[in-house]
Coordinates of N, CA, C and O in Angstrom, one line a residue:
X1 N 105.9 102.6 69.3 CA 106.8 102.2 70.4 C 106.6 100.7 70.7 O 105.5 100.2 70.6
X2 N 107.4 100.2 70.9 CA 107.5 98.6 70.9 C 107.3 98.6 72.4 O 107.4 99.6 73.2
X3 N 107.0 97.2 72.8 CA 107.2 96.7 74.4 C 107.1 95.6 74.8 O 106.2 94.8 74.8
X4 N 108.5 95.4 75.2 CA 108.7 94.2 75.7 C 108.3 93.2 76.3 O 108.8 93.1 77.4
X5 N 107.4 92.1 76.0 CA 106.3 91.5 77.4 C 107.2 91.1 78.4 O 108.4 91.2 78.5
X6 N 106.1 90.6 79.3 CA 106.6 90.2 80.2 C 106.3 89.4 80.2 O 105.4 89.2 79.4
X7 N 107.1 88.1 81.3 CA 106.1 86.9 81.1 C 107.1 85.9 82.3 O 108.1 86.2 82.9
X8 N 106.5 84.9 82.4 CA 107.4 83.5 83.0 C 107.1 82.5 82.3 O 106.5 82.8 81.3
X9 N 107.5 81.0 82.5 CA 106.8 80.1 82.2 C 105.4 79.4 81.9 O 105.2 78.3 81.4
X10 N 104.3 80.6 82.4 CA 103.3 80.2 82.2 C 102.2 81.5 81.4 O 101.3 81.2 80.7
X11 N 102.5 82.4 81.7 CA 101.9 84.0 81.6 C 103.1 84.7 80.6 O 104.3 84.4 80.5
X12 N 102.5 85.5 79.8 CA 103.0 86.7 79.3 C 102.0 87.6 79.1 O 101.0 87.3 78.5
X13 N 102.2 89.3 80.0 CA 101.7 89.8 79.7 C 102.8 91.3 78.8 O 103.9 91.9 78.9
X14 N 101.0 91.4 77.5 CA 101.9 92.3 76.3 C 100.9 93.2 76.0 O 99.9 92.8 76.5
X15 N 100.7 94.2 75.4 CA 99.9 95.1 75.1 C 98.6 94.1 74.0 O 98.7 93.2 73.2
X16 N 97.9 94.7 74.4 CA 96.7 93.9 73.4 C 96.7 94.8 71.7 O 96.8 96.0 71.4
X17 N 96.6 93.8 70.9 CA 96.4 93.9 69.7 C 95.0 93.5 69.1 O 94.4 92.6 69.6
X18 N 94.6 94.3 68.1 CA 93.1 94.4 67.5 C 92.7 92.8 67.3 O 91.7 92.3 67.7
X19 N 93.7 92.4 66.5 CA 92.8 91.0 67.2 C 92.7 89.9 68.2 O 92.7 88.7 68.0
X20 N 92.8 90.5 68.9 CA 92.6 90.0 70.2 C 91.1 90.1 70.8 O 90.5 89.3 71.6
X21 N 90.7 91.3 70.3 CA 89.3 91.9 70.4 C 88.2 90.8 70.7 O 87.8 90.5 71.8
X22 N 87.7 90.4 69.8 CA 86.9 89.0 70.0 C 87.2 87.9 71.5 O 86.4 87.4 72.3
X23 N 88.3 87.9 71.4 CA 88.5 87.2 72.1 C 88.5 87.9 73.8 O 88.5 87.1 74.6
X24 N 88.6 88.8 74.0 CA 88.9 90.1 74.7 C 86.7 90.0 75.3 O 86.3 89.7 76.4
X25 N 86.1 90.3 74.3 CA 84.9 90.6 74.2 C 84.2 89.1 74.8 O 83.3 89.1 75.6
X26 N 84.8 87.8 74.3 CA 84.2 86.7 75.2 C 85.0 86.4 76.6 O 84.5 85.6 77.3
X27 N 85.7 86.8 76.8 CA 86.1 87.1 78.0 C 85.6 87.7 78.9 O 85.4 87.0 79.9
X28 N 85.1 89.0 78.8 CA 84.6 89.7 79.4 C 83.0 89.2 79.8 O 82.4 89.2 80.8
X29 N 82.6 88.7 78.6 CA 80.8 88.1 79.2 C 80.9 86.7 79.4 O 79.9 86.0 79.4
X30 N 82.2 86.2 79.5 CA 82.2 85.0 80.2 C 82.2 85.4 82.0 O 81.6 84.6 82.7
X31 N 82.6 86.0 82.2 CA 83.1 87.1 83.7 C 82.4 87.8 83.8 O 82.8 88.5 84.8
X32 N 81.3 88.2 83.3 CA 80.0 89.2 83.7 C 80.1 89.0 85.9 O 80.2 89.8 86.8
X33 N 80.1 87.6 85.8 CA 79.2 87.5 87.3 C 80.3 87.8 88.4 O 80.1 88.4 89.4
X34 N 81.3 87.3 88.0 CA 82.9 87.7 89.1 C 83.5 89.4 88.4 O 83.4 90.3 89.3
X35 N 83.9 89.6 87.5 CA 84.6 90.9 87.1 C 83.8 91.5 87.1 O 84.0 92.7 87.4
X36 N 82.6 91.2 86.6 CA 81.7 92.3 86.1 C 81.3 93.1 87.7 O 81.3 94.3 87.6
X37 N 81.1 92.6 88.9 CA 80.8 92.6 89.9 C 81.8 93.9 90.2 O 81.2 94.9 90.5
X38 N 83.0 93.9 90.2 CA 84.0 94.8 90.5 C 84.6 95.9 89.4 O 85.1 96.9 89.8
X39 N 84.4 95.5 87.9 CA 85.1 96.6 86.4 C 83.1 96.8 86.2 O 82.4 95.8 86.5
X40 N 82.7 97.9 85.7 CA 81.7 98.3 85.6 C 81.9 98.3 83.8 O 80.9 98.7 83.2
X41 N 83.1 97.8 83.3 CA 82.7 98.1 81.7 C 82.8 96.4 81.5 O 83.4 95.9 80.5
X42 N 82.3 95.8 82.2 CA 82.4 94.3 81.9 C 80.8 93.6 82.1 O 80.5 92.6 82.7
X43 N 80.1 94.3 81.4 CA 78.5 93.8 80.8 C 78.6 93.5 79.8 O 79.5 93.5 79.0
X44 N 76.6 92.7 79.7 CA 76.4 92.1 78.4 C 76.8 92.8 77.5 O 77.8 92.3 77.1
X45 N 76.4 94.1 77.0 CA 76.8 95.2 76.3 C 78.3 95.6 75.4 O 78.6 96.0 74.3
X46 N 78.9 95.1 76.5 CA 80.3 94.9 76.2 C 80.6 94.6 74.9 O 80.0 93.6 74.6
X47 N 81.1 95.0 74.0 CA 81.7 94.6 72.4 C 82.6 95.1 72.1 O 83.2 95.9 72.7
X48 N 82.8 94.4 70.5 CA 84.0 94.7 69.8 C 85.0 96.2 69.9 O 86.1 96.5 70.3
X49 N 83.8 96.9 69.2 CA 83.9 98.4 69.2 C 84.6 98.9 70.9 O 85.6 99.5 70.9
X50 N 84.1 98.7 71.6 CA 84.6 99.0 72.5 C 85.6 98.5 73.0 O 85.9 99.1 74.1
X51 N 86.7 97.2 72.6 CA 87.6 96.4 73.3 C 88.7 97.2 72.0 O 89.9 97.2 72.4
X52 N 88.5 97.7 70.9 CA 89.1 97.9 70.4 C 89.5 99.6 70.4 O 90.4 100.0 69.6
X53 N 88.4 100.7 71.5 CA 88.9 101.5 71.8 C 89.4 101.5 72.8 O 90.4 102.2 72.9
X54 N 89.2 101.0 73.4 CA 90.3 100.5 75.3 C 91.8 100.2 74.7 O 92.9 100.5 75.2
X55 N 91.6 99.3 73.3 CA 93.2 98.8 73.4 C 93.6 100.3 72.7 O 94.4 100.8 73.5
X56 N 93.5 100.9 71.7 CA 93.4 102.6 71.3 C 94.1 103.4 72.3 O 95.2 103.9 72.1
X57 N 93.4 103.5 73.5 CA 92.9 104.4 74.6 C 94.6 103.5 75.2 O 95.5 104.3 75.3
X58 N 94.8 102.4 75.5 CA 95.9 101.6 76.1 C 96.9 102.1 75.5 O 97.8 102.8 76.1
X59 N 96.8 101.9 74.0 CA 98.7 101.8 73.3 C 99.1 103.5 73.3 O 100.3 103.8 73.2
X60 N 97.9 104.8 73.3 CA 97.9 106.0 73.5 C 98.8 106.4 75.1 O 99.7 107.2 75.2
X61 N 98.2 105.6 76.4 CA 98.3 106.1 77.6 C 100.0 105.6 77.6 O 100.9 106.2 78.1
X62 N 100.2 104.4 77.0 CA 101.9 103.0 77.2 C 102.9 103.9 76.3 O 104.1 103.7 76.3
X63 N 102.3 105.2 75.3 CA 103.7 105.6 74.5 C 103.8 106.9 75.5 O 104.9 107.3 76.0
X64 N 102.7 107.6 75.8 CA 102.7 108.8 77.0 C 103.2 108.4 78.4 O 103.3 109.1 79.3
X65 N 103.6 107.0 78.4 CA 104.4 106.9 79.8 C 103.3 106.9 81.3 O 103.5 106.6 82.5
X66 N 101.8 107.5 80.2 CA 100.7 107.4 81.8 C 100.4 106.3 82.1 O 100.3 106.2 83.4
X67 N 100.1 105.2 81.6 CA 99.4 104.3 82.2 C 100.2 103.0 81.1 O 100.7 103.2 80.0
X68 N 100.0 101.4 82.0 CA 100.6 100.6 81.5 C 99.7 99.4 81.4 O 100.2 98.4 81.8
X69 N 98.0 99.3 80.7 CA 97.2 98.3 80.7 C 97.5 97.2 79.6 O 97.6 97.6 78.4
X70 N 97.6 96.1 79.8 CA 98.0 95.2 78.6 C 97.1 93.9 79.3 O 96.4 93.9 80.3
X71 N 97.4 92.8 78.1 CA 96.8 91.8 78.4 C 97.6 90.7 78.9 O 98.8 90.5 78.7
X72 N 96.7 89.9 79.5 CA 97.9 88.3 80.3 C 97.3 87.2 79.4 O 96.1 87.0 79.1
X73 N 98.3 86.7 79.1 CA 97.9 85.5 77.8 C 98.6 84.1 78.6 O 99.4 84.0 79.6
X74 N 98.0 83.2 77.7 CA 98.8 82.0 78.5 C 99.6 81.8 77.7 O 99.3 81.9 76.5
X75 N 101.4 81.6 78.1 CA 102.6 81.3 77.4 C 102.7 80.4 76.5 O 103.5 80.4 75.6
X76 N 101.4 79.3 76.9 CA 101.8 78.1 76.0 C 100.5 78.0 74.7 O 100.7 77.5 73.6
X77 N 99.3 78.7 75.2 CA 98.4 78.7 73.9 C 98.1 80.2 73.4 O 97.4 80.6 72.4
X78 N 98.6 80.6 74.1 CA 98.3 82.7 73.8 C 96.8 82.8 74.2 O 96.2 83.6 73.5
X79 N 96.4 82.4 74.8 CA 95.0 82.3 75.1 C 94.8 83.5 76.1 O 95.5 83.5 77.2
X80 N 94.1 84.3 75.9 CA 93.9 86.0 76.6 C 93.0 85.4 77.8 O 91.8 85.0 77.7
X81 N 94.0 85.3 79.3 CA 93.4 85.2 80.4 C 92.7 86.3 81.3 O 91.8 86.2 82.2
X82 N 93.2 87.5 80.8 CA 92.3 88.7 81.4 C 93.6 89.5 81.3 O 94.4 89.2 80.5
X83 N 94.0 90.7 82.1 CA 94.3 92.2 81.9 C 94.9 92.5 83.4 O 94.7 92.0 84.5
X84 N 95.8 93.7 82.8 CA 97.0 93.7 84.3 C 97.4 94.9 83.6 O 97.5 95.0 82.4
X85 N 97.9 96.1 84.8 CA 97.8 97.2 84.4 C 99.3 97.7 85.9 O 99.9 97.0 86.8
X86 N 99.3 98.8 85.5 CA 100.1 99.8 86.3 C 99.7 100.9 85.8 O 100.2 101.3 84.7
X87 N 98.7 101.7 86.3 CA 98.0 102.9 86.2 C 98.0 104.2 86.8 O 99.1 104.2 87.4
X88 N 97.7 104.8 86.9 CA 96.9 106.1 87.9 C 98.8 106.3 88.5 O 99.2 106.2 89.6
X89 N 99.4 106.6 87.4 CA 100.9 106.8 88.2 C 101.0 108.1 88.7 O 100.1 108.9 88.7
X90 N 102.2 108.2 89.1 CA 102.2 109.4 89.8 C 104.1 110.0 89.9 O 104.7 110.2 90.9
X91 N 104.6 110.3 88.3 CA 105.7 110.5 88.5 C 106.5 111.0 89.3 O 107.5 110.4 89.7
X92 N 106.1 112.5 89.9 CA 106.3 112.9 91.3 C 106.5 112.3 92.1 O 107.7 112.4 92.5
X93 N 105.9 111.7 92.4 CA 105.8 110.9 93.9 C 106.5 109.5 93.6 O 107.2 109.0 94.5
X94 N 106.3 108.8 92.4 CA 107.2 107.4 91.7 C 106.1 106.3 92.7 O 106.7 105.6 93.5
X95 N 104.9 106.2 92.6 CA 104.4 105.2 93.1 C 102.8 105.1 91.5 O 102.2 106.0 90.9
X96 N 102.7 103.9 91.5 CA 101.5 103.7 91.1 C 100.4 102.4 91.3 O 100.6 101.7 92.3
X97 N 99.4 102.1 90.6 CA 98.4 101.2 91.0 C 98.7 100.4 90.3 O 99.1 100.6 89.1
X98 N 98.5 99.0 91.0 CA 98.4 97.7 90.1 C 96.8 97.1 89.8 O 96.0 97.1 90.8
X99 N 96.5 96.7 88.7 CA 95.0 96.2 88.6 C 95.1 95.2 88.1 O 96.3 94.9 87.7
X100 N 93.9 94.5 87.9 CA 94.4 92.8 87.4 C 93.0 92.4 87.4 O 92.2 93.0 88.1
X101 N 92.6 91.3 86.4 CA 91.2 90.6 86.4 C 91.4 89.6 85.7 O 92.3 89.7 84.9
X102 N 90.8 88.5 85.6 CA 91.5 87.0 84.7 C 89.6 86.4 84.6 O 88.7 86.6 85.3
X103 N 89.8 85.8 83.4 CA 88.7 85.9 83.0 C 88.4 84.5 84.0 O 89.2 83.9 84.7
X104 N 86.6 84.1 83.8 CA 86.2 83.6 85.0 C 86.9 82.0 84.8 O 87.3 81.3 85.8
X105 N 86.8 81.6 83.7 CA 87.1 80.4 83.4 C 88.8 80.0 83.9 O 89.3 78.9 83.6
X106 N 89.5 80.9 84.4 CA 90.7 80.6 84.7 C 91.2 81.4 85.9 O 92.3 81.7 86.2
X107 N 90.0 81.6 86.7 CA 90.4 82.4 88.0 C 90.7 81.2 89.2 O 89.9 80.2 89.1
X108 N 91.5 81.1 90.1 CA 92.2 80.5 90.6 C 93.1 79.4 90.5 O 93.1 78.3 91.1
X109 N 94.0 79.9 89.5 CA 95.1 79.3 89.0 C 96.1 80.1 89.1 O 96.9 80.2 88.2
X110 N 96.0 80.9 90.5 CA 97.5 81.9 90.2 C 98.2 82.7 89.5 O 99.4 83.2 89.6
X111 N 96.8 83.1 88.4 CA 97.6 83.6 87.4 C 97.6 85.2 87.7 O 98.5 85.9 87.3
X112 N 96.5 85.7 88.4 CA 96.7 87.1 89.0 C 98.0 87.2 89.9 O 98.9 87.6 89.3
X113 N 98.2 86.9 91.0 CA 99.4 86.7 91.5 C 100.8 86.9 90.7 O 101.6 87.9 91.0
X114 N 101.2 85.9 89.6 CA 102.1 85.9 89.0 C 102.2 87.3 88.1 O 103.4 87.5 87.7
X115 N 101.3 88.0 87.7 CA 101.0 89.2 86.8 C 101.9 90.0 87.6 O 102.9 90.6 87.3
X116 N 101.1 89.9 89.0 CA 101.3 91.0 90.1 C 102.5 91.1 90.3 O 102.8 92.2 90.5
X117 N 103.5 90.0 90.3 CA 104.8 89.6 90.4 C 105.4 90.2 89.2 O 106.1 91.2 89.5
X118 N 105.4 89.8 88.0 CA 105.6 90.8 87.1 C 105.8 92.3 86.4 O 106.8 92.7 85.8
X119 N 104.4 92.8 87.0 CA 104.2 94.0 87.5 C 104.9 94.3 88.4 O 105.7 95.1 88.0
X120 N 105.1 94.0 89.6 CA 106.2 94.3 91.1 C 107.9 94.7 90.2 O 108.7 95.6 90.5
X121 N 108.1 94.0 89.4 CA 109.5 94.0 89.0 C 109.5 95.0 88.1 O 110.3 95.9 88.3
X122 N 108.5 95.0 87.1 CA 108.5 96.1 85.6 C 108.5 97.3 86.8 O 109.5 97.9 86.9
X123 N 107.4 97.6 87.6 CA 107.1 98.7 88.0 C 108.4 99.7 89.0 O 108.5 100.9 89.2
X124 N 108.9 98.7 89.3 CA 110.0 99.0 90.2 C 111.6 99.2 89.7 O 112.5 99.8 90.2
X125 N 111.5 98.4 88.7 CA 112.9 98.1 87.8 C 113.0 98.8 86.4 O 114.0 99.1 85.9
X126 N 111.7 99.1 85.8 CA 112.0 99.4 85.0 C 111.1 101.1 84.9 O 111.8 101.8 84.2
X127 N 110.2 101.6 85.3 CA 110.0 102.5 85.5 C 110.1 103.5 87.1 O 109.5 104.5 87.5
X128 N 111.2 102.7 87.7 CA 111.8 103.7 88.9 C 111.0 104.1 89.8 O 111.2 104.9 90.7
X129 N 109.3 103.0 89.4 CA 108.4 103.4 91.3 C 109.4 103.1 92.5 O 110.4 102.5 92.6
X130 N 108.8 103.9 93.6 CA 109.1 103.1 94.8 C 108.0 102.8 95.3 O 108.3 102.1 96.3
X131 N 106.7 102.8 95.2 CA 105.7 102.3 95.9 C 104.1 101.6 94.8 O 103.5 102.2 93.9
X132 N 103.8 100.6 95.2 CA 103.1 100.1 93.9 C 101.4 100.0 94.6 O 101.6 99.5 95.7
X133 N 99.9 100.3 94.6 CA 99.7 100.1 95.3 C 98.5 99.2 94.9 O 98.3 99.2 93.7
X134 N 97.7 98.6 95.6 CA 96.5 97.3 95.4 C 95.2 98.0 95.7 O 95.0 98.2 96.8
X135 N 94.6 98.2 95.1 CA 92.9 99.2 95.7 C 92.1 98.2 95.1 O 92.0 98.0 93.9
X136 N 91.5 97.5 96.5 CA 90.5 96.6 96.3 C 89.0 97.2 97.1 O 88.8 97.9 98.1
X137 N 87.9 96.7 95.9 CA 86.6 97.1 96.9 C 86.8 96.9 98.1 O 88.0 96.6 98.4
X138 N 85.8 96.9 99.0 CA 85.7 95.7 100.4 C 84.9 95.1 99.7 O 84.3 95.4 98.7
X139 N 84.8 93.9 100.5 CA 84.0 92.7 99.6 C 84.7 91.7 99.0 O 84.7 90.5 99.1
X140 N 85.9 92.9 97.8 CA 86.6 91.7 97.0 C 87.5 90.6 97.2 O 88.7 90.8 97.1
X141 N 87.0 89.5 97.6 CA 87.9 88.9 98.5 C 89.0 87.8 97.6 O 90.1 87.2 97.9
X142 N 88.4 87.9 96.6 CA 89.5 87.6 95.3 C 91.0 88.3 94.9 O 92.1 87.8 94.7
X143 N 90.4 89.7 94.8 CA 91.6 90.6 94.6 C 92.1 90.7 96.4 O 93.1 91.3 96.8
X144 N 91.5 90.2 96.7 CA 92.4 91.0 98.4 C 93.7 89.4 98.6 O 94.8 89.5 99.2
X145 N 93.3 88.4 98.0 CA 93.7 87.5 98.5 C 94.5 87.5 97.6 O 95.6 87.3 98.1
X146 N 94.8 87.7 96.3 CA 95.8 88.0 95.3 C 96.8 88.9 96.1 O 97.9 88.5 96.6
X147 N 96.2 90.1 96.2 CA 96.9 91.1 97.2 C 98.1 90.6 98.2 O 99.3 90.9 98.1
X148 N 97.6 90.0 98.8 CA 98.1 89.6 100.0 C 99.0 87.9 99.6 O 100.0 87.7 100.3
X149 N 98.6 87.0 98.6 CA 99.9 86.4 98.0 C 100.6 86.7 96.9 O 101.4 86.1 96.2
X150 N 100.3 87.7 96.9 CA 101.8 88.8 96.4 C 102.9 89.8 97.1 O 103.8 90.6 96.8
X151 N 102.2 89.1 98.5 CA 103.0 89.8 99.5 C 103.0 91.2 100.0 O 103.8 91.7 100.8
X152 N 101.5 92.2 99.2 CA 101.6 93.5 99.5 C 101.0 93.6 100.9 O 100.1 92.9 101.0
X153 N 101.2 94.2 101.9 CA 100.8 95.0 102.8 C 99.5 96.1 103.1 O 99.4 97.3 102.7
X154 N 98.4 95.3 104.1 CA 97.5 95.9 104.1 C 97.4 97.4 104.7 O 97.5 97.4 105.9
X155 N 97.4 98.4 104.3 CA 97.9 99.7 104.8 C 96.3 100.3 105.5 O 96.3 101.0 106.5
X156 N 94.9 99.8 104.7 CA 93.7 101.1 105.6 C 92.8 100.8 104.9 O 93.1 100.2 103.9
X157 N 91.5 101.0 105.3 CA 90.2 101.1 104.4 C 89.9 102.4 104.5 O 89.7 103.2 105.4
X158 N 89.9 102.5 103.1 CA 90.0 104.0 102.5 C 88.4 104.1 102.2 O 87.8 103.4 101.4
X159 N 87.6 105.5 103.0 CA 86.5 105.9 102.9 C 85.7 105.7 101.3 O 86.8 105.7 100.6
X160 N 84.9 105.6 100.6 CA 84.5 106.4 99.4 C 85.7 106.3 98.1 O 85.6 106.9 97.0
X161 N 87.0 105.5 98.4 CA 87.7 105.2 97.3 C 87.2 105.2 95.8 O 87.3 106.2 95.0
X162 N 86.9 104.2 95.6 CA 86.6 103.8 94.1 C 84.8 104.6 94.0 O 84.0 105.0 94.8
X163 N 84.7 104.5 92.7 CA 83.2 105.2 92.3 C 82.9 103.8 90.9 O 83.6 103.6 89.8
X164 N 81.9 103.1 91.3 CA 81.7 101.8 91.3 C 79.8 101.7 90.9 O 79.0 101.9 91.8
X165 N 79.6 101.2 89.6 CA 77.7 101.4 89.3 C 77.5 102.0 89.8 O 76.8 101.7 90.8
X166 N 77.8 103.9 89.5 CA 77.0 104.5 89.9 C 77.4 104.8 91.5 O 76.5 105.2 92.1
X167 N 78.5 104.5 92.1 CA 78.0 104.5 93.8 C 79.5 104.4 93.9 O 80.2 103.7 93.2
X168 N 79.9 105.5 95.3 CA 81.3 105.8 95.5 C 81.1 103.7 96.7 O 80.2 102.9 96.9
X169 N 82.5 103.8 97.3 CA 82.4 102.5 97.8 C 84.1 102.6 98.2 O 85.2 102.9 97.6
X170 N 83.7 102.1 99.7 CA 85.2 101.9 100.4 C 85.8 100.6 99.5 O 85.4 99.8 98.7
X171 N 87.1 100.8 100.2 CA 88.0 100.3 99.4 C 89.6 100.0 100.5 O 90.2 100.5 101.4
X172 N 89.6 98.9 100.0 CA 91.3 98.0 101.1 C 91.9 98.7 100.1 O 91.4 98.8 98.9
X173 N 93.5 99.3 100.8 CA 94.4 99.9 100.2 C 96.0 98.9 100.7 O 96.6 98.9 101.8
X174 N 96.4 98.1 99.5 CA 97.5 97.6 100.2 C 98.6 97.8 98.9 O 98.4 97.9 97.7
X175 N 100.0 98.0 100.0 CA 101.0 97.9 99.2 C 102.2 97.5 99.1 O 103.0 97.3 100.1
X176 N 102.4 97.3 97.8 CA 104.2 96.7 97.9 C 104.9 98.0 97.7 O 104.5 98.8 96.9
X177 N 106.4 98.1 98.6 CA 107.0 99.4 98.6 C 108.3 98.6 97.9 O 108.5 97.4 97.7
X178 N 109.1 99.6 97.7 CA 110.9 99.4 96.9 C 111.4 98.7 98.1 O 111.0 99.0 99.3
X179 N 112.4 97.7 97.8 CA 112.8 97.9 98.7 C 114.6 96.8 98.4 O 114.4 95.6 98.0
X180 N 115.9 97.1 98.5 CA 116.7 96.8 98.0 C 116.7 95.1 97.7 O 116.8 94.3 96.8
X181 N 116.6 95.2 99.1 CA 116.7 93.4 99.3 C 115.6 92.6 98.2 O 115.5 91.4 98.2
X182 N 115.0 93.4 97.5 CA 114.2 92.8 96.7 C 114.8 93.0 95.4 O 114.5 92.0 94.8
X183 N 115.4 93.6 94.9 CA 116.2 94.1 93.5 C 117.5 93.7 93.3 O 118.1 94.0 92.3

């Protein structure tokens, strides 16, 4: 199954391809101290073999319709800035999660934000959510502030949310809903 990236002027995000891996893999232990902090598979340890089952495990969940993890590259050098997802859906209900991480050397440049933006439109426009949602630790004040200039809505701190090294861990729950005036 093919898929269409997404992208703007500065970002495209598209499903990761095997070689990307390496690159995928220095990413990840360049970001040990910020992502690693919050994705628990983002250690030294981290390698090939394993970037190359995640992308496996990815283009498996994107043809089953469950989950939508790809990579964000930069538009102008293809350079793999980190990973943006619509996950943990929930056909029934038509709402799912947005996740996002950009590797350390290019974190505060908006480029989470703009994913998020991305995501807001695919998830709403092209797979018929009505509700998209942001599950951040507490603490993360990176992803909350992404969060929140993306315009989603802080809804609750959710008890024991995420399960995080070993250890469950509350969690900010915010979200962007459908909504016409936006479509």
């Amino acid at each position: 199954m093919t898929f269409p990236p997404l992208g703007n002027a500065n970002i495209l995000i598209r499903p990761f391809e095997p070689g990307d891996a390496d690159e995928f893999v220095r990413a990840a232990h360049e970001s040990i101290e910020t992502v690693g902090s919050w994705m628990s598979w983002c250690t030294p340890s981290f390698n090939r073999e394993q970037a190359l089952a995640w992308f496996a495990t990815c283009d498996q969940d994107r043809a089953a319709g469950r989950a939508f993890d790809m990579g964000i590259f930069c538009a102008t050098t293809g350079q793999l800035l980190g990973g943006a997802s619509i996950n943990q859906l929930s056909p029934h209900h038509r709402y799912g999660n947005i996740g996002y991480w950009v590797r350390q050397s290019r974190q505060g440049q908006g480029i989470a934000r703009q994913a998020v933006a991305l995501l807001h439109d695919f998830g709403f426009r092209q797979l018929g959510l009505f509700r998209l949602e942001i599950v951040t630790g507490v603490g993360n004040r990176a992803s909350e502030a992404v969060a929140i200039a993306a315009g989603a809505t802080f809804e609750c701190r959710a008890r024991n949310r995420i399960f995080l090294h070993g250890q469950p861990l509350d969690a900010h729950i915010y979200a962007l809903v459908y909504a016409n005036s936006h479509l």
